[in-house]
Each structure stands twice: as C-alpha cells, then as structure tokens.
Short mmCIF file of C-alpha atoms and ligand atoms in Angstrom, two decimals:
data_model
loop_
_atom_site.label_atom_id
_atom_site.label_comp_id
_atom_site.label_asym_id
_atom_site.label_seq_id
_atom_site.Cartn_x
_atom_site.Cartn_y
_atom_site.Cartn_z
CA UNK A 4 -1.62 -47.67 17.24
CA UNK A 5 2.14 -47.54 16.61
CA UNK A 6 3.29 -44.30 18.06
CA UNK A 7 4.72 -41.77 15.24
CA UNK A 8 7.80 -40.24 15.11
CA UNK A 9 7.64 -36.54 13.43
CA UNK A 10 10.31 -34.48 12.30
CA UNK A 11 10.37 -30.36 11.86
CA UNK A 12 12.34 -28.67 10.34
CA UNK A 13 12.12 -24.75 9.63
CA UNK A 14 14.57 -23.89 6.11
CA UNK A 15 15.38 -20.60 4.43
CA UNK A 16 15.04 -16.67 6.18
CA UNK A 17 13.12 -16.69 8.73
CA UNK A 18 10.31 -14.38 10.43
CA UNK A 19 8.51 -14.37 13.30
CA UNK A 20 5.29 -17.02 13.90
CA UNK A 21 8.29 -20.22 13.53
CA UNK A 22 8.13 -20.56 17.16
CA UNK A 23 4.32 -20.68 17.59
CA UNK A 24 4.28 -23.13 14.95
CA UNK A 25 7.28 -25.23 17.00
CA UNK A 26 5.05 -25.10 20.18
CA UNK A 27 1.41 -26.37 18.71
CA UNK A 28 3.89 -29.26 16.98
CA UNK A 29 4.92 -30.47 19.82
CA UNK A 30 1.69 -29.73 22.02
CA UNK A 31 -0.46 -31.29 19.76
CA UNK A 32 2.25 -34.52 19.48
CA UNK A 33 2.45 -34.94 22.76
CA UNK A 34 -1.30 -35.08 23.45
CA UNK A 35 -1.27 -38.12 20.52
CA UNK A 36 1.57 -39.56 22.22
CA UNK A 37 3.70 -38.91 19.33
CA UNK A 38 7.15 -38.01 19.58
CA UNK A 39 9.07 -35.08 17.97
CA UNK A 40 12.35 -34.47 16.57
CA UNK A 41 13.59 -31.23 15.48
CA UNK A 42 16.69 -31.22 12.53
CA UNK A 43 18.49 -27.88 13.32
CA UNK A 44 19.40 -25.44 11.30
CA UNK A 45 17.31 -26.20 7.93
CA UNK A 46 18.27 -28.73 5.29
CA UNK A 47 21.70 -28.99 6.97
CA UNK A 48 20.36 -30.77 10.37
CA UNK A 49 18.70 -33.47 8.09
CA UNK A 50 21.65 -33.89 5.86
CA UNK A 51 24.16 -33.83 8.56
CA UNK A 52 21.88 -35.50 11.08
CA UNK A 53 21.99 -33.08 13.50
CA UNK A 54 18.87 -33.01 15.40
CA UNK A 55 17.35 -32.94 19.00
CA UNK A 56 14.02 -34.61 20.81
CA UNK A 57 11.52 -31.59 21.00
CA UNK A 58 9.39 -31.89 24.28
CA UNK A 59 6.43 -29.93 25.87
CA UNK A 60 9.47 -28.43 28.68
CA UNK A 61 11.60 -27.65 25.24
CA UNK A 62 8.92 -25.84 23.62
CA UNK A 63 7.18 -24.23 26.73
CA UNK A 64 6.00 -20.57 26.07
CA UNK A 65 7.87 -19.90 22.74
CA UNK A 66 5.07 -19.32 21.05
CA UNK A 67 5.67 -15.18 21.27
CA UNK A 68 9.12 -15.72 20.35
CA UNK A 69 10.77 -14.53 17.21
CA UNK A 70 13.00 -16.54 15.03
CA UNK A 71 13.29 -20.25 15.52
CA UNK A 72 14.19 -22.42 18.07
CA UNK A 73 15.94 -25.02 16.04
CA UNK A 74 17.80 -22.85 13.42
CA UNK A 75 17.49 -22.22 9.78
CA UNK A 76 19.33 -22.08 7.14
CA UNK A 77 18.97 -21.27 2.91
CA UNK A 78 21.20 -25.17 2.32
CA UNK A 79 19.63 -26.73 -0.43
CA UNK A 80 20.09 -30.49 0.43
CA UNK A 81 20.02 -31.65 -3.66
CA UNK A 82 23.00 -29.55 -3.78
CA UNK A 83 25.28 -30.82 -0.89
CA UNK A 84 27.49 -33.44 -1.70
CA UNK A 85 25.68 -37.19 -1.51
CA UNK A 86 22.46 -34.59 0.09
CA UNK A 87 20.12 -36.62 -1.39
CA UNK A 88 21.61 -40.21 -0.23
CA UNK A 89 22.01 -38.54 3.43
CA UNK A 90 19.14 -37.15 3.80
CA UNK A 91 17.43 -40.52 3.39
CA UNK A 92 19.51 -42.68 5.66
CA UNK A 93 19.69 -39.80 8.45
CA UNK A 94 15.66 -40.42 7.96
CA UNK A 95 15.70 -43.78 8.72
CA UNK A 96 18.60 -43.76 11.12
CA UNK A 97 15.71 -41.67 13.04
CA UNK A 98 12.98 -43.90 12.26
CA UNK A 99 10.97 -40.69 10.99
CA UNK A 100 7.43 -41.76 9.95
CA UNK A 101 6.46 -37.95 8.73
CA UNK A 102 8.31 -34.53 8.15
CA UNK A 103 6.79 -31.39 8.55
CA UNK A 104 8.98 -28.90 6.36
CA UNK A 105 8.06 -25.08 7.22
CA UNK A 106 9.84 -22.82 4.75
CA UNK A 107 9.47 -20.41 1.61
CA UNK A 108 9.86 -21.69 -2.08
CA UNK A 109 13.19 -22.96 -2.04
CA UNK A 110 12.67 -24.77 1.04
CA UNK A 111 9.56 -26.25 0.13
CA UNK A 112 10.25 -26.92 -3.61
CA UNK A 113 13.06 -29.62 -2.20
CA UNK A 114 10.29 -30.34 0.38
CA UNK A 115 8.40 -31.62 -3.06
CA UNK A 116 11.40 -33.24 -3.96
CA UNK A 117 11.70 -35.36 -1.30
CA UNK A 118 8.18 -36.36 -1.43
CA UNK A 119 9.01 -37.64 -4.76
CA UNK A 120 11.08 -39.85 -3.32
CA UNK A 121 8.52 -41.53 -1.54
CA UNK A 122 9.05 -39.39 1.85
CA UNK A 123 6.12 -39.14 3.91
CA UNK A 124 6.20 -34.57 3.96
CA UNK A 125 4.11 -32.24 5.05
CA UNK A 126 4.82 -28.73 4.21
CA UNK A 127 3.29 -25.25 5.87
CA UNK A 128 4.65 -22.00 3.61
CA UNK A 129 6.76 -19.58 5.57
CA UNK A 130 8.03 -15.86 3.62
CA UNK A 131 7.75 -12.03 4.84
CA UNK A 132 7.35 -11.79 0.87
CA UNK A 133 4.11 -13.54 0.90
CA UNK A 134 4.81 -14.95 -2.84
CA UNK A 135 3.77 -18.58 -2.19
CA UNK A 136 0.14 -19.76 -4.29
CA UNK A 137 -2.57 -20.94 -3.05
CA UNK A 138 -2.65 -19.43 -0.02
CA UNK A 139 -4.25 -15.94 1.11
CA UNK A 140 -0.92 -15.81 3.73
CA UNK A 141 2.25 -16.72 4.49
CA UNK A 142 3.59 -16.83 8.17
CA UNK A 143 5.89 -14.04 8.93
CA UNK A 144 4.00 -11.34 6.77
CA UNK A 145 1.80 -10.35 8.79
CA UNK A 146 4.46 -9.08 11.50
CA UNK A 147 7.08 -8.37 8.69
CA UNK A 148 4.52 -5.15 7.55
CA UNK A 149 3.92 -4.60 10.66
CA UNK A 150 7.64 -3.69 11.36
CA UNK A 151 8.13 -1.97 8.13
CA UNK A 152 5.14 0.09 8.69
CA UNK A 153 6.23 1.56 11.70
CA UNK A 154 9.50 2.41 10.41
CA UNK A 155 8.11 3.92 7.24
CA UNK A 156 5.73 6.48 9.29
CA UNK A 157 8.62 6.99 11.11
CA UNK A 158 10.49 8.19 8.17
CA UNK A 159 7.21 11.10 7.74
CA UNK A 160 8.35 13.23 10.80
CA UNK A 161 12.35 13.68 9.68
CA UNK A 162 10.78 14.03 5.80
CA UNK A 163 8.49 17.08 6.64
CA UNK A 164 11.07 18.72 9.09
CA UNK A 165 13.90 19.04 6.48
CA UNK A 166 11.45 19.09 3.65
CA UNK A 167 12.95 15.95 2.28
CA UNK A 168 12.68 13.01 -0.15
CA UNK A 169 13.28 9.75 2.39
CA UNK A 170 13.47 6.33 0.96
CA UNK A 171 12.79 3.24 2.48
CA UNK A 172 13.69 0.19 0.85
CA UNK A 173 12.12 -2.97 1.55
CA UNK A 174 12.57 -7.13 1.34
CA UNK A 175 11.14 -8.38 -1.87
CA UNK A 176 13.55 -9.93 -3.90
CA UNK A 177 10.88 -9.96 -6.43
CA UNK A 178 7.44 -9.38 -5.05
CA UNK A 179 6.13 -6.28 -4.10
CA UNK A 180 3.49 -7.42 -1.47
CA UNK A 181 5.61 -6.71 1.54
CA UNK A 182 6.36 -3.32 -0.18
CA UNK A 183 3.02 -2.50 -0.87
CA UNK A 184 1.04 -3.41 2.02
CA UNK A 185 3.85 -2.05 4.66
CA UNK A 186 3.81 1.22 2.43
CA UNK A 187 0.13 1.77 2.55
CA UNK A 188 -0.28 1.17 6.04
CA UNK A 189 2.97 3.81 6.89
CA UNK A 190 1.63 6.54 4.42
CA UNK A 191 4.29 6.44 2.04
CA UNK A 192 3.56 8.60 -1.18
CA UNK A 193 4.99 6.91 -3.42
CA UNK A 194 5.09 3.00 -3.70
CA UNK A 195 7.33 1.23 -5.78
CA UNK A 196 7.56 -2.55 -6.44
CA UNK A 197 8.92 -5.45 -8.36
CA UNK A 198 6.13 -6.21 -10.84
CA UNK A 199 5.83 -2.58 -12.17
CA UNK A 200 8.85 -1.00 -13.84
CA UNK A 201 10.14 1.98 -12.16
CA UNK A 202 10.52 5.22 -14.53
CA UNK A 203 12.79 7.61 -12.58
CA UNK A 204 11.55 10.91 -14.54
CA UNK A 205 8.04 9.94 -13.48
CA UNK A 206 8.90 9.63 -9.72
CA UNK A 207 10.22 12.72 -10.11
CA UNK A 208 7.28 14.38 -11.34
CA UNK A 209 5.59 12.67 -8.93
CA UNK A 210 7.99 15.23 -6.26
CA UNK A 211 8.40 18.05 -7.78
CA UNK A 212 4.03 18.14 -8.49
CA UNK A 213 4.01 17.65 -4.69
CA UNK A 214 6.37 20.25 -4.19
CA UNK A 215 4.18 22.55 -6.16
CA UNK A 216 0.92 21.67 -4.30
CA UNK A 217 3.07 22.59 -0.74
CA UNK A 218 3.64 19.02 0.25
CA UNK A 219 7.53 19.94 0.81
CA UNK A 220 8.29 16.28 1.38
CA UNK A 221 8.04 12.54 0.35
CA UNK A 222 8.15 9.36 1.65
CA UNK A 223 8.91 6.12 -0.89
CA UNK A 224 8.51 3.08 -0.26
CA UNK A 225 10.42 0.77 -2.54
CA UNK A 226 11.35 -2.97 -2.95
CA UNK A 227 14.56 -4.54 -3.26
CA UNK A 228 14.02 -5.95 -6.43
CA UNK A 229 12.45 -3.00 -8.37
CA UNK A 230 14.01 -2.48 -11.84
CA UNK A 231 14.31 1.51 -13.27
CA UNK A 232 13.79 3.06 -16.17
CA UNK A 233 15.26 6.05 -17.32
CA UNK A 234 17.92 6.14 -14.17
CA UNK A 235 21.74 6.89 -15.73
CA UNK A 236 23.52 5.52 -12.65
CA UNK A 237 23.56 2.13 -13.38
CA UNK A 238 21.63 -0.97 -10.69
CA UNK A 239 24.70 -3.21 -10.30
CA UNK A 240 23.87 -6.88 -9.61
CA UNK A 241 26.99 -8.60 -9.15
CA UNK A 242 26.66 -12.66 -9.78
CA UNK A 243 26.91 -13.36 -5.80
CA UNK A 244 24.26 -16.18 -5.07
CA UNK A 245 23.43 -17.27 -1.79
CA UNK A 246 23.28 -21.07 -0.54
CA UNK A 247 19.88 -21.30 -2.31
CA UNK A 248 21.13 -20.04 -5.80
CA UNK A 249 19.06 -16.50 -5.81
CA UNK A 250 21.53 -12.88 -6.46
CA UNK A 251 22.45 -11.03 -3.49
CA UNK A 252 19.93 -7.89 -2.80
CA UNK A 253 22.55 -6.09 -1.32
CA UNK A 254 24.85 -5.86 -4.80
CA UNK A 255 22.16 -3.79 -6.31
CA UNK A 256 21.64 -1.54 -3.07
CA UNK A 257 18.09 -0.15 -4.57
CA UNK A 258 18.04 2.72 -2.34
CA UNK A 259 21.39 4.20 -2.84
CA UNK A 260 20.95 4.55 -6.39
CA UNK A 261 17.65 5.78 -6.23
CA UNK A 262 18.63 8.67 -3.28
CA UNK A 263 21.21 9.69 -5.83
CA UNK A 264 19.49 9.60 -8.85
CA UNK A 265 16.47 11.84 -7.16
CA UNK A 266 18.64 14.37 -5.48
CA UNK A 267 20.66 14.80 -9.36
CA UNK A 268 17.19 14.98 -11.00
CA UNK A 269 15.04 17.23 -8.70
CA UNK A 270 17.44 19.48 -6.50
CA UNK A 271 15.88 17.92 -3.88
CA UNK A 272 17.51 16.62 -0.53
CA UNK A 273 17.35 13.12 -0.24
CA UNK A 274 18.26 10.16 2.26
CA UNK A 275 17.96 6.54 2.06
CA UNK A 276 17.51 3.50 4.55
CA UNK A 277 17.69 -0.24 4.22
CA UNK A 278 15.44 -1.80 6.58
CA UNK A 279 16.65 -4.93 5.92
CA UNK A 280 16.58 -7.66 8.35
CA UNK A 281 14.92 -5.48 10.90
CA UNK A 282 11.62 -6.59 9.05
CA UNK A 283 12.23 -10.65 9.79
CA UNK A 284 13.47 -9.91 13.84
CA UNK A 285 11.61 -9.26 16.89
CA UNK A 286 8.38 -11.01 18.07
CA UNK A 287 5.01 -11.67 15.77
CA UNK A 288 1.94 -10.00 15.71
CA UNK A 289 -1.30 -11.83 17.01
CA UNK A 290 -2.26 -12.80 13.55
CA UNK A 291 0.98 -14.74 13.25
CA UNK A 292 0.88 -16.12 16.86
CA UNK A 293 -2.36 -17.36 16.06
CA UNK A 294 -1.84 -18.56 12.36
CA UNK A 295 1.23 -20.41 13.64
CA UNK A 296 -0.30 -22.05 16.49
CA UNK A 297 -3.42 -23.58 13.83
CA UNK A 298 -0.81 -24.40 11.15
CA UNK A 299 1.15 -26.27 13.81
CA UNK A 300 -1.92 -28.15 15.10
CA UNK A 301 -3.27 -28.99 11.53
CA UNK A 302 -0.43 -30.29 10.31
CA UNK A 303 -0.04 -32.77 13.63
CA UNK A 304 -3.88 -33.91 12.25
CA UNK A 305 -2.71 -34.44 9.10
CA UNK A 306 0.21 -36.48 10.26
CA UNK A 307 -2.25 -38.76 12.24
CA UNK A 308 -4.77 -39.01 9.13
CA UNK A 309 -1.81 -39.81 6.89
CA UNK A 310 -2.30 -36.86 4.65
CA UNK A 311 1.24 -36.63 3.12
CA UNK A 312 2.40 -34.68 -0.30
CA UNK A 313 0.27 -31.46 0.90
CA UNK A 314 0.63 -28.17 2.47
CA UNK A 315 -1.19 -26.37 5.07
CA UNK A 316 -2.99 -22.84 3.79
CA UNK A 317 -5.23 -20.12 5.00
CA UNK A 318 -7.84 -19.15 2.42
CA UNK A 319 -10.12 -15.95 4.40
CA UNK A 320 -10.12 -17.42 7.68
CA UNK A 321 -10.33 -20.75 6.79
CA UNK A 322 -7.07 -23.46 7.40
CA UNK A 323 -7.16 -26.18 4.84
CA UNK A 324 -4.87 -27.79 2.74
CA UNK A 325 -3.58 -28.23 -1.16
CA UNK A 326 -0.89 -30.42 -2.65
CA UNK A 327 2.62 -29.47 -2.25
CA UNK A 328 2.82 -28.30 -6.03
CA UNK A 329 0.11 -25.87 -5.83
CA UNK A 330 2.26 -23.60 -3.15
CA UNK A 331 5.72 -23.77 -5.04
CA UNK A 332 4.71 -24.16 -8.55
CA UNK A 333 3.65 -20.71 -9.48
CA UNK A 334 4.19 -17.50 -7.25
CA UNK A 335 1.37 -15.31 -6.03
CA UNK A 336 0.92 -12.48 -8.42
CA UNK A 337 0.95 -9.30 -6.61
CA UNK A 338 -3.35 -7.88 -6.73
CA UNK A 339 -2.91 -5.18 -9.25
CA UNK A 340 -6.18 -3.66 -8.29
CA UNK A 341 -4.43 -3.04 -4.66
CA UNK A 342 -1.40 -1.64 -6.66
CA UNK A 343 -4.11 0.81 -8.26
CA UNK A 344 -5.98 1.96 -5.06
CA UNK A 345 -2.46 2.04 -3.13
CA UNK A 346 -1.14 4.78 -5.64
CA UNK A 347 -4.39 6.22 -5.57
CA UNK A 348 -4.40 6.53 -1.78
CA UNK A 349 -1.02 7.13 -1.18
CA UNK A 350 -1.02 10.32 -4.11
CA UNK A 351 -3.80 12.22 -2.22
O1 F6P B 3 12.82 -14.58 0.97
C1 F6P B 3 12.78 -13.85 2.14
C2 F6P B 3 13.81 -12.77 2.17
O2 F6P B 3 13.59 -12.07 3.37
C3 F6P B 3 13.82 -11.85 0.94
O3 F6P B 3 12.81 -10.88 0.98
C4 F6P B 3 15.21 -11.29 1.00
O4 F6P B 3 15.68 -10.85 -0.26
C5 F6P B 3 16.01 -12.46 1.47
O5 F6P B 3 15.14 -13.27 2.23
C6 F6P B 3 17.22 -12.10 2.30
O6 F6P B 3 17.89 -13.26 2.62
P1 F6P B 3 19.18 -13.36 3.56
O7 F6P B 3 18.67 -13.58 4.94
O8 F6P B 3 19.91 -14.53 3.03
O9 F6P B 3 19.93 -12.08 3.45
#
C-alpha cells in the first residue's frame, strides 16, 4: 500500500482537547506507517505553506495540554489574496493525500469548500460554544463549562457577603449553551442567553422578589451575545470584524451595560466580570482528553478507508460520522426544555 501523507490543521479560537486530538493523529499514523504534517497556525500555514513533520517524539504526552501545538488562527483562506490558488499548490507541493481540518463553523465551512474542490478533507468540529449540528458535542465544551463554572460559584461567596448583584458574562457570540450549562452547574440565579431576549425590568423583578424573600444577593450568568429589552443605555456594537468576518464581542461589553443598568433600576450594588478567554485556556477535562484522543483515532481510520467529505461526531457515547454539510449547515439550536428547567432550578 502506498504510504499516506496526512495533513492537520487546527483553525479558529481554540480550547482545550486540540492537543489530545494532535497526539492520537499522529499515534494512530504512525502505527499505519503514515506520515503527518502539521500546517501551523490555521488556514495561514496552508496558504503560506508553513508547516512541520509531526512525529510520535513531537507529539509525546500532549495529550493533557491546553491549546494547540501547531497554532491557530480565525484566517479565512477564500479571503487571502490568490488563498484559494495557494492553498492548492502548497497541497501538492506537500504531496498531501488527506487533510484533517479541526475547527468551529468558519473553519470548517471553508473545510467544505475545499472539499468542493475535489480535496480529499476530513473535518472533526471544535467550539466552547457547542453550536455545530449533528453532533451531541463539540471539543472544548466540556472543559470550557467546566472553567466557567468554577468561576461563577466563585462569584456566590463575594455576592452574599456584600449582598450584591454579580454578573458574569460568558463566550457565546450567539449561542447560549456555554452560558447555560456553565450557569447551572455554578448556581447562578439568573441565566441569560442569546436565543431568548433579555427584558431588563423583568431581571429586575427577578432581584428585587429575591430581595423580598431574604436572598440579599444574585448571581447572573449571561452571554456575550444576549440582546435587551427595555435597557435605556444603549448595547453598542461597533462594525469591528475579526479575520473571520463575525463583530467584535468586546464593542458591546454585555456586562458593563447590564451592571449599570441594574444598579440605576434596583438601588442595588452591582459588579461585573468578563471571563473571557479564561474559559478557552488551561488544560481539558477527562471528557475532552478522551473525546479528543477517539476523534483523533477515527479520523486516522477514516483516512485509511478513504472516507473523505465527512466529519467526525459524538451522538450519546457513540463516535460516528456525517457529511461535512450536516455540521456547518445549520447551528445547534440551544434545548429549550433545558432553558425551562435551568430557570426553574436556578429561581428556587
Ligand atoms: O467561537 C468561539 C469563541 O470563543 C466565541 O465564543 C467568542 O465570541 C470568540 O470565539 C472570541 O474570539 P477571539 O479569540 O477572536 O476573541
């Protein structure tokens, strides 16, 4: 058998579980005899041709480690001068027989792309916003509400000692699932995200009833992307983009406005934070380690079976996999029912 040549490639924010994935790559390669090259920093290292040979002694014990080992970036190759017409010959000029392309929607809808253009891709879905279909996870959630729970029940102790309002705002540019599951599991009492617009009086109400039942204090959990109702100072999104074309979260700093808007409307003293990129650092959580480690090793069998144009899911516990489309053509609605029981839960 002619031995393959397989390129990676991790593209837009990344979160923990990118390493684990690396590591099973290569592993699993390198038991087939394959060999593996990794283009660094996203779209850019396969435009640019910048890349390096991955091997075992690269790769060796990354698997717990955070980030990624060969750089990401948001770049979206289709819009880089000639991107298209590099991409290909930096392709060839590698003899690349298969890509594996880990990333979120932007990253994996040029993934598609370039499949259309007869590129031999296979893609495994990567966001701490867990928006992508057709899949029960994404890698990097898992440890992303992890992090943001800790840091939300954090945010109890400082609440009830200075019987205060405390915001935490969340990653989520516009899905709530981080939001909501992160919220839950760090008790906040109020949970606010994307897919539900915010009324400001309500939230309010929400206090001030809490206030009157002797819960002097109130943790909220809120997403980046939430849009308010009833709020006079006004959300500013200014029109700066990043590389992949989306607004800039931090022009409409959600929590500010929200910390402000509460203290005018309740009398109540209120703080914000940002967690921010906090929630994509540090190491992942076993499910991640693990989930990285069988998307990395499926997507090496795929490679050898010739299974190209699809993407590797988890639907319960089960890996399998579903055409590229299926992941980047819709998002993942946010379970409404889990909305529901989270306000119910959260309220009590
Ligand atoms: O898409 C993942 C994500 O973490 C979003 O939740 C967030 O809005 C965005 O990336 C932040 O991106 P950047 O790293 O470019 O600030």
């Amino acid at each position: 058998m002619k031995k393959m040549k397989i390129g990676v490639m991790t593209g837009g924010g990344d979160c923990p579980g990118l390493n684990a994935i690396i590591q099973a790559i290569v592993k699993k390669a390198n038991d087939y005899k394959f060999e593996v090259v990794g283009f660094l920093d996203g779209y850019t290292g396969l435009v640019e041709g910048n890349a390096k040979t991955l091997t075992v002694d690269d790769v060796n014990d990354i698997y717990q480690d955070g980030g990624t080992i060969i750089g990401t970036s948001g770049a979206n190759p289709f819009k880089l001068k000639d991107g298209q017409k590099k991409m290909l010959d930096t392709l060839e000029k590698f003899k690349i027989d298969v890509m594996i392309i880990v990333g979120g929607d932007g990253t994996l809808s040029s993934a598609k792309k370039l499949s259309g253009l007869g590129v031999n891709v296979i893609c495994i879905p990567k966001t701490i916003d867990n928006d992508l279909s057709s899949t029960d996870y994404c890698i990097g959630f898992q440890s992303a509400v992890e992090t943001a729970a800790e840091e939300i029940s954090r945010l109890q102790t400082t609440a009830k000692s200075h019987d205060r309002v405390m915001i935490a705002e969340l990653m989520g540019r516009s899905s709530g699932w981080l939001t909501l599951m992160s919220g839950l599991a760090g008790g906040a009492h109020i949970i606010l995200v994307p897919e539900k617009e915010v009324d400001i009086d309500k939230v309010c109400k929400i206090i001030k009833k809490r206030r009157k039942l002797g819960k002097t204090y109130t943790v909220i959990a809120a997403s980046e992307g939430i849009n308010l109702k009833n709020c006079d100072i006004p959300l500013v999104a200014s029109d700066e983009r990043d590389e992949s074309g989306n607004i800039r979260m931090v022009t409409r700093r959600v929590a500010e406005v929200l910390e402000k808007e509460i203290e005018k409307k309740t009398g109540i003293s209120t703080r914000s934070v940002v967690l921010g990129h906090v929630q994509r650092g540090g190491s992942p959580v076993a499910f991640d380690i693990n989930f990285g480690i069988r998307l990395g090793l499926s997507a090496v069998e795929m490679a050898k079976k010739k299974k190209f144009g699809y993407a590797v899911v988890i639907k319960g516990v089960k890996i399998s996999s579903v055409k590229i489309e299926d992941v980047v053509e819709k998002t993942k609605v946010l379970d409404k029912k889990l909305l529901k029981l989270a306000d119910f839960f959260s309220m009590m």
